[in-house]
XYZ file of C-alpha atoms in Angstrom:
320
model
C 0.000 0.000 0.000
C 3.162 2.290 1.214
C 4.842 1.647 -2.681
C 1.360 1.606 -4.932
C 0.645 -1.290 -5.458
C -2.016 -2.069 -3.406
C -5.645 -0.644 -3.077
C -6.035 0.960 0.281
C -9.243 -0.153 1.859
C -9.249 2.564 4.623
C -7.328 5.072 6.344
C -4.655 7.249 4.903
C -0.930 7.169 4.152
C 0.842 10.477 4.197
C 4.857 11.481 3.024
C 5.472 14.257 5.272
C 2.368 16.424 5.395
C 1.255 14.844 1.317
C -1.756 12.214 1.370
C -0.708 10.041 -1.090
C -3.069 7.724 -1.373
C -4.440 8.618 -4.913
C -0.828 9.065 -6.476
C 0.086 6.430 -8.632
C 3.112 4.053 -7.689
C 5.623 5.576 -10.211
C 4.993 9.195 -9.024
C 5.544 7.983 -5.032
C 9.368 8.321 -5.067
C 10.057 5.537 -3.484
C 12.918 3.049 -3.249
C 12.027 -0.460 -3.021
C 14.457 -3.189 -2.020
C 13.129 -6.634 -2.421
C 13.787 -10.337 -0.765
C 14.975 -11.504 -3.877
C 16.826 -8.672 -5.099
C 15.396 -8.171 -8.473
C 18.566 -6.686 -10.084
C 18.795 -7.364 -13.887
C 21.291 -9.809 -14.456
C 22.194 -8.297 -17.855
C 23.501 -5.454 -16.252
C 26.663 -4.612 -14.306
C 26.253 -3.014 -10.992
C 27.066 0.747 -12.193
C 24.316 0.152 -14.849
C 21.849 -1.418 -11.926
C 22.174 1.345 -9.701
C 22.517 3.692 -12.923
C 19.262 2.752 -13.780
C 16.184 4.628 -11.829
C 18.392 7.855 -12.393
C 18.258 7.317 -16.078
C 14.862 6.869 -15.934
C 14.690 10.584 -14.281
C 16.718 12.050 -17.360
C 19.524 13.100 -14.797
C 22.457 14.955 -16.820
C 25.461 12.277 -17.144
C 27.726 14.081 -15.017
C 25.381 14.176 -12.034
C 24.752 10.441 -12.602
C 28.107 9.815 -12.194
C 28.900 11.653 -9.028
C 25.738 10.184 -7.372
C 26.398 6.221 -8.386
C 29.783 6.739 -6.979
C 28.921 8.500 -4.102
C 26.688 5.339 -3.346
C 28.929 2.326 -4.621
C 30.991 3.810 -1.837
C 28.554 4.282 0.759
C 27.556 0.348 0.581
C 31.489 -1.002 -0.296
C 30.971 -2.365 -3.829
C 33.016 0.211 -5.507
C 35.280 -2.680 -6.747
C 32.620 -4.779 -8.160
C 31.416 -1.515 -10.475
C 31.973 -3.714 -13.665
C 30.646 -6.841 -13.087
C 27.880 -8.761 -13.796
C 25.181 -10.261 -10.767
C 25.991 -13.734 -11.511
C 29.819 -12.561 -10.421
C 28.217 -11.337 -7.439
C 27.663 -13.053 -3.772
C 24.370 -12.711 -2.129
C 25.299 -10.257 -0.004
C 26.827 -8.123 -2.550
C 23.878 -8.898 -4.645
C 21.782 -7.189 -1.680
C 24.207 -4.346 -1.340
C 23.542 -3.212 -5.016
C 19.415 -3.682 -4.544
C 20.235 -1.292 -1.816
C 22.155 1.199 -3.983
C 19.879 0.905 -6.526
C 16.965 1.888 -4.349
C 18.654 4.580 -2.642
C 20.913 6.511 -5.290
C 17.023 7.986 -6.633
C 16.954 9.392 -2.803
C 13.715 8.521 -2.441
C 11.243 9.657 0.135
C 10.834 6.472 1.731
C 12.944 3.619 1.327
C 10.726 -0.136 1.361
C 12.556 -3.186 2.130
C 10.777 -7.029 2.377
C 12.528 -9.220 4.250
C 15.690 -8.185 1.983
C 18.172 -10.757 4.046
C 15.852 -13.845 4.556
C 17.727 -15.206 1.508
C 21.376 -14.696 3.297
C 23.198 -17.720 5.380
C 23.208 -16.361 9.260
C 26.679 -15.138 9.201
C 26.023 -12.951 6.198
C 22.592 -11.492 7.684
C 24.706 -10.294 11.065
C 26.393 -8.417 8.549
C 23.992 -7.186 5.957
C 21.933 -6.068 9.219
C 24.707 -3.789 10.552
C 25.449 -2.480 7.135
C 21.826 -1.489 6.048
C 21.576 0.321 9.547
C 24.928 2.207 8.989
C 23.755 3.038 5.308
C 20.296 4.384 6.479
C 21.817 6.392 9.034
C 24.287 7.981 6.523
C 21.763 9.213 3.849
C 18.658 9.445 6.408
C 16.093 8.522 4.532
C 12.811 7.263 6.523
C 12.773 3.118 6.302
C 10.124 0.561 6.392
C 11.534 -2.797 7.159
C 9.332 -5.945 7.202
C 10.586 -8.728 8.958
C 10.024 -12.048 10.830
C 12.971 -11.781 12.470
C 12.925 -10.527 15.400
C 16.250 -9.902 16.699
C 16.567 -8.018 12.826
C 13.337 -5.916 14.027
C 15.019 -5.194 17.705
C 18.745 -4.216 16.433
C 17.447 -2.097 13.517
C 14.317 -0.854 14.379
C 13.997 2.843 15.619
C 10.323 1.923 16.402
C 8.838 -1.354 15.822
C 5.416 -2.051 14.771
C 4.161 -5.246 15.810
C 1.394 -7.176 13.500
C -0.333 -10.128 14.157
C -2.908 -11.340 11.574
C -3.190 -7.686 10.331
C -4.045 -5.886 13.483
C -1.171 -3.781 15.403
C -0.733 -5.326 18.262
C 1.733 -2.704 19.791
C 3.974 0.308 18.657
C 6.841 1.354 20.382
C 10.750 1.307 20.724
C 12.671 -2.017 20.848
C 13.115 -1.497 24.682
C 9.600 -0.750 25.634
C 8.386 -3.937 23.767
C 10.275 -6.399 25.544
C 10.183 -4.648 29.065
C 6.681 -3.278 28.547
C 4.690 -5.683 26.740
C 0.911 -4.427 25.587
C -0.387 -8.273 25.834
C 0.259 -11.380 25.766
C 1.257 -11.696 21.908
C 4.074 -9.442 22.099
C 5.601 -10.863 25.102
C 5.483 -13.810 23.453
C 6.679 -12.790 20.094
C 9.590 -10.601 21.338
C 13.046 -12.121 22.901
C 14.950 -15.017 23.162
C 14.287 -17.706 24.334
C 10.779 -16.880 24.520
C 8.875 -15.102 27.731
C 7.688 -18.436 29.601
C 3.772 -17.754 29.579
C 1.574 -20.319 32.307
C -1.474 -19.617 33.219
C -1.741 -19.306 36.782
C -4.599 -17.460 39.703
C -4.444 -14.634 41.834
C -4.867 -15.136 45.405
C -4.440 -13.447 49.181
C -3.096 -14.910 52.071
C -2.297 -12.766 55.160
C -3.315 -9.342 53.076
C -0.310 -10.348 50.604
C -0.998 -11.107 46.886
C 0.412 -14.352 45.288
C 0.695 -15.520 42.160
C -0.038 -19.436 42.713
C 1.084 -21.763 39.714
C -0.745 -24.884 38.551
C 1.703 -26.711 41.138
C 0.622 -24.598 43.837
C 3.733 -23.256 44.773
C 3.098 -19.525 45.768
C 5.115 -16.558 44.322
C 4.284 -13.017 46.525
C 3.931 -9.984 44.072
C 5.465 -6.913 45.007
C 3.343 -4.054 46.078
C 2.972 -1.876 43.157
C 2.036 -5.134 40.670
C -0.473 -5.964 43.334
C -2.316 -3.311 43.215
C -3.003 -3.472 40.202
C -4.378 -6.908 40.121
C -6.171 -6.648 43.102
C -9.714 -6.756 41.418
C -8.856 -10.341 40.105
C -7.761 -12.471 43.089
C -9.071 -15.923 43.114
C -9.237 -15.123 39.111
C -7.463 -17.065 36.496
C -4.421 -14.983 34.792
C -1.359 -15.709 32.532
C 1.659 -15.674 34.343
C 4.631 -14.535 32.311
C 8.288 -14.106 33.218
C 11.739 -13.579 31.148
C 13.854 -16.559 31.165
C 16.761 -13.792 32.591
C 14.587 -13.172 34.945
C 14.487 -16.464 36.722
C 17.664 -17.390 38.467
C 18.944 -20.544 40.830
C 19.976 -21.152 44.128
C 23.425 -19.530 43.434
C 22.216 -16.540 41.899
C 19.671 -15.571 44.511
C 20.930 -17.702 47.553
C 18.553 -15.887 50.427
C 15.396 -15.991 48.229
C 12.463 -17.837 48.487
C 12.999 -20.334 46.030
C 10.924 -23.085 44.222
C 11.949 -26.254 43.174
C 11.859 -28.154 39.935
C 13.303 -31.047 38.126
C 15.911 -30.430 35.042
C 14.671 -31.300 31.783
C 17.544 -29.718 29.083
C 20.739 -27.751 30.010
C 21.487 -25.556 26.681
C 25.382 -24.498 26.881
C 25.588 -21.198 25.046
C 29.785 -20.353 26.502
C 28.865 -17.434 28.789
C 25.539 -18.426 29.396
C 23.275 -21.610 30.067
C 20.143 -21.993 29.317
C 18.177 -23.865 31.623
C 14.627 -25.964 30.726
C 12.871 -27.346 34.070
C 9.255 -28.740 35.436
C 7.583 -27.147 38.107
C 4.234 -29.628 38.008
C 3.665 -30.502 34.456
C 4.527 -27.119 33.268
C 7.990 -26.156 31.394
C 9.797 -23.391 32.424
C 12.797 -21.592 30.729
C 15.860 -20.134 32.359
C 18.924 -17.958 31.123
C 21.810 -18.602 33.683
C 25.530 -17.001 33.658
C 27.568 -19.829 33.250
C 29.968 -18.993 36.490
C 26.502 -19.304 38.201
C 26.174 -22.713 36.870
C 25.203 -25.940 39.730
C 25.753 -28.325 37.183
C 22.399 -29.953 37.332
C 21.916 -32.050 34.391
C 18.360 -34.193 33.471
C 16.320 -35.233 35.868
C 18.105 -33.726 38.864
C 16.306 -31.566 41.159
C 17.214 -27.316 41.231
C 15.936 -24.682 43.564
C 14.912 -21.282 41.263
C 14.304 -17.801 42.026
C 11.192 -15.625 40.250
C 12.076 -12.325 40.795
C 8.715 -11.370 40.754
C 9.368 -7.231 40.554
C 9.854 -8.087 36.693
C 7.110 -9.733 36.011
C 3.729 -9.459 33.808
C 0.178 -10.561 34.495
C -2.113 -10.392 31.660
C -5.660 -10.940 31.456
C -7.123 -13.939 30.317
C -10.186 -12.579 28.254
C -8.389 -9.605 26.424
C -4.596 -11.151 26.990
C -3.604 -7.310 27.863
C -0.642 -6.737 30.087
C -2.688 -5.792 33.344
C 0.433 -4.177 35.594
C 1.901 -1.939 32.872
């Protein structure tokens, strides 16, 4: 809808203070950069990224100073002459980019445009499409499933599920202040572990009690927020970071469960338990390690002041 080529059902899409809803796709100025590249393979790269100024009737000389200016802003200066098939994927990707960006468009469209890359390659695509946007500062819209792409590149992030926004905000806010229960699901890794649990009061304390019944208190400020739904069904959700062991939070109250998968990650372990016949997730430094392996039992820590409840009907984050 953003490029043209799309009907727009309702609503309107504006470049700057322009509604340009009714302006046809060629007269949008913008640059499009696509999954699978779509550079002509008949072409070198200095004729690719030649090619939408042509189009313009741009005087040679300006053509000239502008493709250069760009081949060097994405490092494929050296590869001027050659043809795409001579090309590596990523390079491939870095002339899309020129190509789309030499016309200095007023927004800049890209669709998935490293989903085709090996993982190596996309770590380094990523960090060279955000230093090439922030040199020519041109206004980006970046779809991606990737998350971790979405939270290292993303000024703001617009979160979709099914076509409706489920939240917009910065990369921080989204995985520290979850609207529901989709995007705490959706953001970070490993995953948010999400139980559903109840709300109850003992001794004018709030607990969260989990389907095993051990008890976890709330802290003050999350329980009064959920104090209209004790002896309610919620979902429970807490950041595998966020859940440590008997070594990281010795003089806590801690609850215990039996080791399912230790994950080895060098600096960090990652730590799969049952409390019950629920599956929890947890991201330990690896100098806090006990050395637990399956089956075993551990002792873990919730720290609780980091926590999210979230309703069960609407699955919004209730102690935001």
């Amino acid at each position: 809808m953003i490029a043209g080529f799309n009907s727009i059902e309702g609503g309107k899409i504006y470049f700057d203070d322009k509604c340009i809803n009714d302006v046809p796709a060629h007269k949008r100025n913008i640059g499009m950069v696509f999954q699978s590249y779509a550079i002509f393979p008949h072409m070198t790269v200095r004729e690719n990224v030649e090619y939408g100024l042509k189009l313009r009737k741009i005087n040679k000389d300006e053509i000239k100073e502008k493709v250069d200016k760009i081949l060097d802003v994405v490092k494929i200066s050296e590869y001027q002459e050659r043809l795409p098939e001579r090309l590596s994927g990523g390079q491939q990707q870095r002339v899309a980019l020129a190509r789309a960006i030499v016309i200095h468009p007023s927004v800049l469209l890209m669709d998935e445009p490293l989903s085709n890359l090996d993982a190596k390659l996309r770590l380094e695509m990523r960090s060279a499409i955000r230093d090439v946007q922030k040199k020519v500062g041109i206004t980006t819209v970046y779809v991606t499933h990737d998350q971790v792409e979405a939270m290292t590149m993303g000024d703001r992030i617009c979160v979709l599920n099914f076509g409706k926004i489920m939240q917009v905000d910065t990369p921080l806010n989204l995985y520290h202040k979850p609207a529901n229960k989709f995007v705490a699901g959706f953001i970070g890794s490993p995953a948010m572990n999400l139980v559903k649990a109840s709300i109850i009061e003992k001794n004018n304390t709030l607990f969260v009690k989990l389907s095993s019944g051990d008890l976890l208190e709330l802290p003050k400020d999350k329980a009064e927020k959920v104090k209209n739904k004790i002896n309610q069904e919620i979902w429970f959700g807490i950041r595998p970071e966020n859940i440590g062991n008997r070594l990281t939070n010795p003089d806590s109250h801690l609850v215990s469960g039996k080791i399912n998968i230790v994950e080895q990650m060098g600096n960090e372990e990652f730590v799969y338990f049952m409390i019950g016949d629920i599956q929890y997730t947890s991201r330990i430094p690896v100098e806090k390690s006990t050395g637990a392996n399956f089956n075993e039992k551990e002792k873990f820590y919730f720290d609780m002041t980091k926590c999210h409840l979230f309703d069960i009907a609407t699955e919004n984050n209730v102690t935001l």
